[in-house]
Structure formats: C-alpha cells, structure tokens
XYZ file of C-alpha atoms in Angstrom:
533
model
C -39.850 -36.580 56.829
C -43.014 -36.828 58.889
C -43.322 -34.710 62.017
C -44.679 -36.790 64.888
C -47.615 -35.418 66.906
C -48.298 -38.123 69.514
C -52.081 -38.025 69.074
C -54.691 -40.692 68.487
C -55.352 -41.558 64.844
C -59.096 -42.070 64.562
C -59.930 -42.656 60.946
C -58.884 -39.512 59.090
C -58.822 -37.365 62.237
C -56.341 -36.813 65.043
C -57.296 -36.382 68.675
C -55.565 -35.508 71.965
C -58.212 -35.138 74.647
C -56.148 -36.199 77.651
C -53.490 -34.247 79.506
C -52.056 -37.594 80.659
C -48.957 -38.012 78.502
C -45.891 -40.210 78.282
C -42.620 -40.494 76.379
C -40.647 -43.464 75.134
C -37.063 -43.967 76.281
C -34.002 -45.058 74.374
C -33.086 -48.346 76.121
C -29.423 -47.954 75.196
C -29.048 -44.571 76.922
C -32.065 -44.400 79.213
C -32.844 -40.941 77.827
C -36.425 -39.910 77.123
C -37.219 -39.452 73.440
C -38.659 -36.092 72.397
C -42.211 -36.809 71.232
C -44.935 -36.577 73.874
C -47.786 -39.070 73.423
C -51.309 -38.661 74.758
C -53.104 -41.415 76.622
C -56.314 -42.406 74.836
C -59.529 -41.493 76.625
C -62.687 -43.547 76.871
C -64.426 -41.258 74.377
C -61.559 -41.577 71.867
C -61.694 -45.369 72.133
C -65.448 -45.197 71.613
C -65.090 -43.003 68.520
C -62.478 -45.311 66.990
C -64.583 -48.440 67.403
C -67.867 -46.777 66.482
C -66.224 -45.549 63.283
C -64.802 -49.031 62.655
C -68.275 -50.555 63.030
C -69.647 -48.076 60.519
C -66.789 -48.818 58.124
C -67.405 -52.561 58.412
C -70.712 -52.249 56.564
C -68.901 -51.004 53.459
C -65.522 -52.672 53.908
C -66.870 -56.212 54.105
C -68.487 -55.663 50.695
C -65.308 -54.461 48.977
C -63.864 -56.837 46.431
C -60.932 -59.074 47.225
C -58.974 -57.165 44.579
C -59.633 -53.859 46.352
C -58.505 -55.253 49.698
C -55.417 -56.767 48.113
C -54.551 -53.467 46.508
C -55.013 -51.682 49.842
C -52.516 -54.031 51.520
C -50.002 -53.691 48.706
C -50.157 -49.895 48.730
C -49.836 -49.913 52.520
C -46.689 -52.037 52.190
C -45.343 -49.553 49.655
C -46.079 -46.647 52.000
C -44.373 -48.346 54.947
C -41.294 -48.849 52.802
C -41.510 -45.231 51.628
C -40.967 -44.091 55.233
C -37.376 -45.023 54.527
C -34.595 -44.301 56.976
C -36.861 -42.310 59.288
C -38.699 -45.498 60.256
C -35.478 -47.457 60.734
C -33.843 -44.741 62.835
C -36.972 -44.328 64.963
C -37.265 -48.061 65.598
C -33.590 -48.308 66.527
C -33.924 -45.417 68.992
C -37.006 -46.916 70.684
C -35.871 -50.548 70.862
C -32.089 -50.718 70.863
C -32.284 -53.089 67.892
C -29.371 -52.861 65.427
C -30.128 -51.515 61.967
C -29.983 -54.880 60.124
C -32.590 -56.296 62.511
C -34.915 -53.333 61.897
C -34.476 -53.500 58.130
C -35.113 -57.243 58.147
C -38.181 -56.909 60.308
C -39.619 -54.211 58.051
C -39.133 -56.613 55.138
C -40.953 -59.343 57.019
C -43.868 -56.984 57.726
C -44.258 -55.767 54.156
C -43.648 -59.245 52.763
C -46.433 -60.804 54.816
C -48.783 -57.949 53.832
C -48.176 -58.788 50.188
C -48.623 -62.483 50.956
C -52.066 -61.762 52.404
C -52.875 -59.619 49.386
C -52.185 -62.656 47.220
C -54.285 -64.839 49.509
C -57.232 -62.455 49.273
C -56.867 -62.169 45.522
C -56.740 -65.945 44.967
C -59.773 -66.413 47.210
C -59.904 -70.132 48.013
C -59.187 -69.415 51.699
C -62.905 -68.685 52.227
C -63.531 -72.458 52.211
C -66.622 -72.253 50.004
C -68.846 -75.323 50.263
C -71.879 -76.208 48.153
C -74.418 -78.983 48.646
C -77.122 -78.981 46.006
C -80.822 -79.352 46.608
C -82.544 -82.692 46.168
C -86.261 -81.782 46.105
C -87.302 -85.360 45.381
C -85.356 -86.955 48.227
C -87.406 -89.182 50.542
C -88.616 -89.057 53.226
C -87.708 -85.327 53.241
C -86.382 -83.087 50.473
C -82.825 -81.756 50.815
C -82.430 -77.954 50.585
C -79.680 -76.123 48.710
C -77.006 -75.327 51.345
C -73.900 -73.214 50.795
C -71.356 -71.703 53.201
C -68.162 -69.678 53.385
C -66.021 -67.818 55.899
C -67.398 -64.372 56.652
C -65.635 -61.440 58.411
C -66.723 -60.915 62.022
C -66.370 -57.126 62.410
C -63.970 -54.637 64.032
C -60.773 -56.217 65.357
C -58.590 -54.857 68.167
C -54.878 -55.550 67.739
C -52.287 -55.112 70.490
C -48.802 -54.236 69.277
C -46.082 -56.550 70.625
C -43.053 -55.259 72.486
C -40.484 -57.584 70.893
C -41.415 -57.103 67.225
C -42.132 -53.377 66.723
C -42.692 -53.846 62.981
C -43.553 -57.484 62.191
C -45.968 -58.150 65.106
C -47.323 -54.690 65.695
C -49.245 -52.012 63.820
C -48.631 -53.601 60.407
C -48.094 -57.140 61.618
C -49.855 -60.365 60.729
C -52.809 -59.641 63.025
C -53.598 -56.369 61.253
C -53.008 -57.467 57.669
C -54.886 -60.755 58.034
C -57.888 -58.961 59.543
C -57.886 -56.400 56.729
C -57.541 -59.160 54.127
C -60.614 -60.842 55.636
C -62.662 -57.642 55.397
C -62.473 -56.551 59.049
C -61.620 -52.974 60.107
C -58.804 -52.738 62.671
C -58.156 -50.586 65.725
C -54.580 -50.966 66.983
C -53.310 -50.232 70.464
C -49.758 -48.985 69.957
C -47.136 -50.425 72.266
C -45.990 -47.744 74.737
C -42.330 -48.798 74.413
C -42.191 -47.741 70.752
C -45.053 -45.288 70.155
C -43.240 -43.233 67.518
C -42.560 -46.306 65.390
C -46.240 -47.157 65.710
C -47.354 -43.659 64.702
C -45.193 -43.634 61.579
C -46.503 -47.019 60.412
C -50.126 -46.152 61.247
C -49.946 -42.966 59.208
C -48.584 -44.964 56.260
C -51.566 -47.351 56.487
C -54.019 -44.452 56.671
C -52.394 -42.855 53.632
C -52.835 -46.125 51.735
C -56.468 -46.354 52.830
C -57.121 -42.895 51.418
C -55.282 -43.635 48.162
C -57.245 -46.832 47.562
C -60.668 -45.445 48.515
C -61.227 -47.473 51.655
C -64.044 -46.305 53.974
C -63.009 -44.016 56.810
C -62.585 -46.046 59.987
C -61.128 -49.094 58.246
C -58.042 -48.393 60.353
C -57.417 -46.423 63.545
C -54.764 -46.423 66.243
C -54.748 -45.285 69.851
C -51.850 -44.766 72.242
C -51.729 -45.796 75.888
C -49.489 -47.094 78.637
C -52.239 -47.883 81.163
C -54.273 -51.052 81.526
C -57.426 -48.969 81.171
C -56.808 -48.391 77.450
C -56.422 -52.085 76.681
C -59.433 -53.040 78.769
C -61.520 -50.287 77.178
C -60.745 -51.624 73.708
C -61.568 -55.242 74.601
C -64.733 -54.357 76.494
C -66.174 -52.007 73.863
C -69.441 -53.446 72.508
C -68.389 -52.971 68.854
C -65.205 -55.064 69.227
C -65.747 -58.414 67.532
C -62.398 -60.062 68.377
C -58.936 -59.132 69.608
C -55.369 -60.343 69.066
C -52.487 -60.006 71.513
C -48.824 -61.013 71.718
C -47.140 -60.560 75.079
C -46.885 -61.867 78.614
C -49.022 -64.564 80.216
C -50.140 -62.134 82.911
C -51.254 -59.452 80.456
C -52.796 -61.876 78.003
C -54.752 -63.724 80.648
C -56.137 -60.485 82.140
C -57.415 -59.370 78.741
C -58.688 -62.874 77.919
C -60.698 -62.877 81.144
C -62.092 -59.423 80.316
C -63.117 -60.601 76.845
C -64.998 -63.533 78.328
C -66.604 -61.478 81.109
C -68.362 -59.164 78.649
C -72.163 -59.369 78.356
C -71.421 -60.763 74.899
C -68.072 -62.609 75.082
C -65.697 -62.293 72.138
C -62.758 -64.386 70.911
C -59.449 -63.200 72.361
C -56.426 -64.653 70.614
C -53.419 -64.352 72.919
C -49.920 -65.614 72.116
C -48.089 -65.615 75.449
C -44.749 -67.362 74.970
C -43.283 -70.625 76.296
C -40.077 -72.443 77.260
C -39.685 -74.202 73.868
C -37.777 -77.298 75.074
C -35.041 -79.003 73.075
C -34.455 -82.762 73.390
C -30.989 -83.909 72.304
C -31.048 -87.668 71.758
C -27.999 -89.983 71.984
C -27.383 -90.623 68.296
C -27.379 -86.938 67.473
C -25.050 -86.197 70.407
C -22.509 -88.714 69.126
C -22.684 -87.454 65.554
C -22.715 -83.676 66.074
C -22.980 -82.702 69.733
C -20.690 -79.689 69.306
C -22.659 -78.402 66.327
C -25.936 -78.711 68.249
C -24.457 -76.873 71.259
C -23.350 -74.012 69.023
C -26.755 -73.776 67.340
C -28.487 -73.852 70.713
C -26.552 -70.819 71.975
C -27.182 -68.957 68.734
C -30.903 -69.632 69.104
C -30.873 -68.686 72.785
C -29.156 -65.333 72.217
C -30.943 -64.367 69.000
C -32.619 -61.008 69.527
C -31.120 -60.889 73.059
C -33.336 -63.850 73.901
C -36.458 -61.749 73.360
C -38.301 -64.062 70.995
C -41.256 -66.109 72.196
C -39.493 -69.164 70.723
C -36.078 -68.926 72.436
C -35.211 -72.321 74.028
C -35.488 -72.201 77.827
C -34.916 -75.902 78.587
C -32.675 -78.559 77.041
C -32.971 -82.264 77.885
C -30.538 -85.098 77.234
C -29.468 -88.468 78.652
C -26.551 -88.281 81.062
C -23.381 -89.431 79.271
C -19.890 -88.305 78.301
C -21.354 -86.861 75.112
C -23.934 -84.913 77.092
C -21.220 -83.541 79.364
C -19.297 -82.426 76.287
C -22.469 -80.790 74.987
C -22.842 -78.839 78.245
C -19.203 -77.766 78.080
C -19.661 -76.568 74.514
C -22.813 -74.660 75.412
C -21.044 -73.105 78.404
C -18.186 -71.915 76.213
C -20.699 -70.490 73.744
C -22.425 -68.600 76.543
C -19.110 -67.163 77.727
C -18.367 -65.885 74.223
C -21.819 -64.304 73.801
C -21.623 -60.528 74.095
C -24.214 -58.788 76.298
C -26.684 -56.625 74.386
C -29.413 -54.098 75.094
C -32.910 -55.388 75.792
C -36.043 -53.716 74.445
C -36.810 -51.575 77.457
C -36.037 -51.192 81.145
C -39.117 -53.157 82.233
C -38.100 -56.276 80.299
C -34.528 -55.912 81.535
C -35.684 -55.658 85.153
C -37.852 -58.781 84.847
C -34.960 -60.682 83.236
C -32.547 -59.661 85.982
C -34.991 -60.730 88.687
C -35.552 -64.066 86.955
C -31.827 -64.821 86.662
C -31.202 -63.804 90.267
C -33.908 -66.197 91.411
C -32.347 -69.038 89.403
C -28.913 -68.387 90.921
C -30.339 -68.962 94.398
C -32.110 -72.250 93.638
C -30.573 -75.365 95.104
C -29.614 -78.086 92.645
C -29.015 -75.586 89.859
C -25.467 -74.763 88.721
C -24.434 -71.830 86.563
C -22.045 -73.369 84.007
C -21.735 -70.558 81.471
C -22.143 -66.782 81.526
C -21.090 -64.013 79.170
C -17.494 -63.139 80.008
C -17.975 -59.505 79.076
C -19.887 -57.631 81.780
C -23.400 -56.378 81.050
C -23.901 -52.611 81.331
C -26.942 -52.040 83.538
C -27.203 -48.423 82.394
C -27.758 -49.660 78.843
C -30.297 -52.341 79.899
C -27.880 -55.000 78.670
C -28.460 -58.705 79.270
C -25.711 -61.303 79.508
C -26.220 -64.909 78.405
C -26.654 -67.519 81.170
C -26.643 -71.313 80.900
C -27.505 -73.408 83.966
C -27.244 -77.147 84.496
C -29.248 -79.525 86.679
C -30.245 -83.153 86.861
C -33.599 -84.926 87.048
C -33.958 -84.379 90.788
C -32.990 -80.746 90.405
C -35.851 -80.197 87.957
C -38.290 -82.084 90.145
C -37.315 -79.860 93.068
C -37.495 -76.672 90.989
C -40.736 -76.777 88.971
C -40.300 -73.027 88.394
C -37.885 -74.008 85.613
C -40.905 -74.890 83.484
C -41.800 -71.170 83.464
C -40.377 -68.791 80.891
C -37.784 -66.194 81.846
C -37.873 -63.794 78.912
C -34.300 -63.296 77.772
C -31.048 -65.207 77.043
C -31.148 -67.699 79.923
C -31.637 -71.457 79.684
C -31.177 -74.663 81.680
C -29.738 -78.004 80.540
C -31.223 -81.045 82.302
C -29.261 -84.326 82.388
C -31.617 -87.290 82.717
C -30.741 -90.895 83.746
C -32.901 -92.557 81.090
C -35.629 -92.100 78.531
C -38.434 -92.473 81.067
C -37.301 -89.191 82.634
C -37.551 -87.454 79.266
C -41.127 -88.659 78.959
C -41.917 -87.683 82.550
C -40.690 -84.131 82.071
C -42.371 -83.773 78.683
C -45.643 -84.876 80.299
C -45.301 -82.302 83.070
C -44.631 -79.424 80.717
C -47.355 -76.894 80.105
C -48.415 -76.117 76.561
C -45.602 -74.713 74.445
C -45.289 -73.042 71.087
C -42.539 -75.432 69.999
C -40.455 -78.435 70.917
C -37.291 -79.468 69.082
C -35.823 -82.958 68.777
C -32.245 -83.525 67.657
C -31.711 -87.128 66.726
C -31.246 -89.801 64.108
C -33.978 -91.951 62.612
C -32.944 -94.644 65.089
C -33.317 -92.140 67.934
C -36.831 -91.351 66.787
C -37.764 -95.030 66.702
C -36.305 -95.547 70.180
C -38.120 -92.541 71.657
C -41.519 -92.819 70.011
C -43.215 -92.380 73.401
C -41.552 -88.978 73.833
C -42.749 -87.873 70.404
C -46.295 -89.010 71.174
C -46.292 -86.838 74.306
C -44.835 -83.778 72.564
C -47.391 -83.960 69.763
C -50.036 -83.186 72.394
C -48.014 -80.432 74.054
C -46.876 -78.107 71.270
C -47.947 -76.316 68.112
C -44.742 -76.884 66.117
C -42.510 -79.952 66.419
C -39.027 -79.386 64.969
C -36.562 -82.083 63.916
C -32.842 -81.306 63.858
C -33.433 -77.574 64.006
C -34.080 -74.725 66.413
C -37.297 -72.877 67.266
C -36.211 -69.325 66.457
C -36.422 -67.967 62.940
C -40.081 -68.606 62.173
C -40.804 -69.013 58.487
C -43.749 -66.853 57.401
C -45.548 -69.227 55.055
C -48.848 -70.953 54.374
C -48.076 -74.117 56.380
C -46.702 -72.407 59.498
C -48.521 -72.832 62.796
C -47.429 -70.455 65.534
C -49.601 -71.455 68.438
C -49.877 -74.141 71.060
C -51.904 -75.413 74.003
C -52.492 -73.037 76.915
C -50.601 -71.152 78.306
C -48.610 -70.737 75.096
C -51.771 -69.368 73.499
C -55.369 -68.827 74.489
C -56.649 -70.950 71.571
C -54.381 -73.744 70.353
C -56.374 -74.216 67.130
C -55.216 -70.874 65.764
C -51.933 -69.379 64.605
C -50.644 -65.813 64.759
C -48.144 -66.315 61.895
C -48.803 -67.736 58.431
C -51.883 -67.402 56.246
C -54.083 -69.549 58.506
C -54.136 -66.658 60.991
C -56.899 -65.110 58.875
C -59.220 -67.786 60.319
C -59.287 -65.935 63.664
C -61.282 -63.080 62.194
C -63.976 -64.928 60.259
C -66.866 -67.230 61.057
C -68.776 -69.705 58.897
C -71.928 -68.231 57.358
C -74.417 -70.565 55.713
C -76.899 -69.597 52.965
C -79.842 -71.969 52.525
C -82.174 -71.810 49.566
C -80.917 -68.437 48.268
C -81.288 -67.256 44.659
C -78.107 -67.114 42.587
C -78.280 -63.350 42.125
C -78.079 -62.728 45.879
C -75.338 -65.168 46.774
C -71.714 -64.090 47.307
C -69.660 -64.627 44.151
C -67.735 -67.420 45.854
C -70.947 -69.455 46.186
C -72.538 -68.823 42.797
C -72.863 -71.767 40.412
C -70.670 -70.170 37.738
C -67.768 -69.667 40.171
C -66.851 -66.245 38.699
C -63.748 -65.987 40.898
C -62.435 -69.392 39.841
C -61.660 -70.510 43.394
C -61.315 -74.033 44.748
C -64.609 -75.151 46.353
C -66.015 -78.255 47.997
C -68.975 -79.147 45.789
C -71.002 -82.187 46.758
C -68.033 -83.445 48.784
C -65.387 -83.048 46.063
C -62.909 -80.196 45.621
C -63.114 -78.500 42.246
C -62.784 -75.156 40.485
C -65.374 -76.092 37.877
C -68.794 -74.411 37.673
C -71.631 -76.297 39.315
C -73.309 -78.713 36.939
C -76.995 -79.353 37.553
C-alpha cells in the first residue's frame, strides 16, 4: 500500500514548497481526511512545465509502439493499485464501490484504446501529393502533411469523474498517445485519488523508459494554480471539464496570453429531451421511467443529465408527467460529490421553487440528509408561457432536478429549441412518423448539439471511435472537438506540412514505402499501398 505524501509530483521528484495546505473531506460524513496536501507554488508550476518542454523534444520522437506500451503499462499500474484506489475514491467522493470499480475500468479501457490507436497509426491523417516538375505554367512541388504534437498539455481533473475524466482520463491519455507531455492539476475534492493514479503513471513512465517530465502533477485549491498553468509560456494547450464560470475564466486567460493557446473546455448543458406524440402513445410509461433513471444516475452529477423535457400537451403527456413524478418520489436521496456542489444544487432548487408558473410535481419521498450532502430528486412542470417567463430554466442546475414543459403545438417545440444555447446532447423519442412530422425540430437541433439521440437517453456515454462529446458554446469552448472518443486526440496536434523533403528525412508515415502500413490519402485516394512513381 502506498503512503500518501500530499506533495507535487514534478517528473521523478517531489516538492512541497508552500506552507499553504488543505485536506479533502468525506462528503458522506463531512470529516476531513488525514492527508495534508500542499498548494503548488509558482516556481513548482514553472519547474513542471519547463521539464515538460524539455521532455517534449525526446517524447515526440518516440515510436508509436513505445507510446502505446507506456499507456498499457500505466493502465496495468493503475489497476495494480487495487482496493486502495477504490477505497480512497469512495472516501473522497461518496461514490459507491461499483461506480468506482466501473469508472476505473473505463479509465484503463480508454488508455488501452488509445494505445491501439497510436499503434495502428492512421489517425495522423497522412497526405501525399507528388511533384509534377513538368507541369505548366508552374511546376508542382512534392507536398506531404500529417498531424504533429503541439507540446506540453495542461489537464484539469474533473470533479464528477475522479478516475475517468481526471489524472488518467481521456485528456491525459490522448495527449500522451499524440506525443505530448502532460501536466495535470489534481482536483482539490479528491487529491488522494489523484496522487495514487499519478504515481502509477510515473512508475509506468520509468518502467518504459520515457523521458523525465513526460508527466507531472500539481495540487491546488486556489484559482492561482489553474491560472498559472494556463498562462505559463511553455503550455501549448489545455483541457478542462467543469463549470461554465470556471471554464470561461480559464478560456479567457488562455486567449489573453501574449501567445494565445487552444483551451478546450467542456462545461455541461441542459441536454433536452423531446417526447413526440407517437412515442408517448406507444410507450409513455417506459420513457418516463428511463427519464428518471437518467436524471438520477450518479446523483444527477453527469454533464449529460436531462434538465428539460418537452412534449405536446395531451392526456398521454399528462400520464407521462404523472409517471415521472412517481419515479421521482421513489428515487432515494444520495450523497453528492462534495459540499460545494451540494450547496449550489440546493440554492438552484430553492430558486426554482420560488418561480411563478413552475409546479413541483415529484420529489423524493425519503428526506435528504443535509449532513451527508444528500440530494433528493425533483421534477417540476410548466407550460409554454411558464418557460417564456422563466428563461433561467435553460440554464443547468447540476444535480437530479429537471423540468417538464407541456407545449400547445409543434411550433412551440421549434421555438424553444431555437432559443436553447448550445448543448452536449438532445434526445428525441418518437416513431418514424413523428420524425417526418417534426423535421423542422430536427433541423434546429442539428445546429444546437453535438450528439443527437433517438429513442434513448443522454447519460451513459459510449467510449468509442465515433463518439462526439462536445457541442456549441456554452456546452464547450470549441464545438469541433470532443473530450471522449478517439477523435479527442485531435485537440493536441496540428497539421505540419513537408514540402520538397528527401525521403530519408521524412517521418515514417510520409515515406513512399509506407513502413508503418497506415491508411494515407495519396493523390486524392485513400490507400495503404506504397507510393508508385
């Protein structure tokens, strides 16, 4: 069992320069946990990123096989932490053991997925256009390009996924797979979990011969640590999952630098569900049950929990609301991640209860224990005028609370979809006839979200090659990019073009013989064959 020390992990060294310390708290009991963690200083942040910049020179030249092996060994080492990691995560988050075990599996599984991506190699999008020296009126040069790592990446650990979107989450493993060193800012709500995982990654780096500085982690609960990481001149890009307020502040800082950098923020959304008439008639009760399950999953602390539900006013819609209300009453309160999230949730629900035109139709029957930071489930109901008079309903309240909106006709559905801000997801429950009758709604939603779901629910994101977990602002800072799935590697690379270079000096992916056997775009056609001249 590893003994925690609460210090910064800067390459192979530890550091604790500051006397400013903090402790995590068990959200179930409110008790402080034993390990004392040191706030990172400006000089420690500087050392971590300076070391990462030095490591980048060597790390970007490592083979794809070496990087893949590094990720696989790191996954093995995270798993080797065993019950200590699970117990630590449970104590810091209030998550039940099955959730922690499942999330660890998601983290190690996606690391191995990125190892396979790096090993296969076609993700670099190699393109080759051959020279035409005799072309008139001007000769055409030999032009080749691929995706090239940008440099040291800063990753912010998320509060709601202490394993899968944190120190060893998709941000970190995709950056490492691309050839970029990583400096992680541990989340102050679960610093011990972060330390355990970071030490496993560093052990893997040593075992696989990676350059020192390929990975570092700093602790901090103040805004100064996050700003210092984003503003450091060696930081090439940063990735963040969290609140709109925090993400926007860091995004602004990234763009205010003398040399702006990409800042990829995933900031949550209301994830609306539209329940169309045909689906209501066929399976309204089933949809209501699934909606409550999605709403309460993870105590409503997923960025994809549904915050708004829309349907046309009818007897079937009233039955749907009744079913959802009964589901909310049966939902047991549960502990939220930490007192800060619980406080914000409580304030948000209290504000909703005082809005005119909004009716609370369902609430957990069992009382929530404030001392344990427990959240009850709440379902509100309103009509079209109620939503028009309460535009605050378009804003996310993080936790198990949602509002059902009964609309007079389809034009209201389109109106409200048009007024929505960018969202990670939207879900449509319907029949094929419903889809044909509401094509205008679909056209609007296609411009508003990153993932459009049919007859399903937004929670339970599949980690796969085709997944897009992003959306127009304010869901994310850059709607073109995803933070889940293999495309998230594209955030940490840029196209680099080689013109007129000799074969011996080209990257393997661009050489005529195609020694890696990857898929390439050669003269406008995709092929794995060697270049024929």
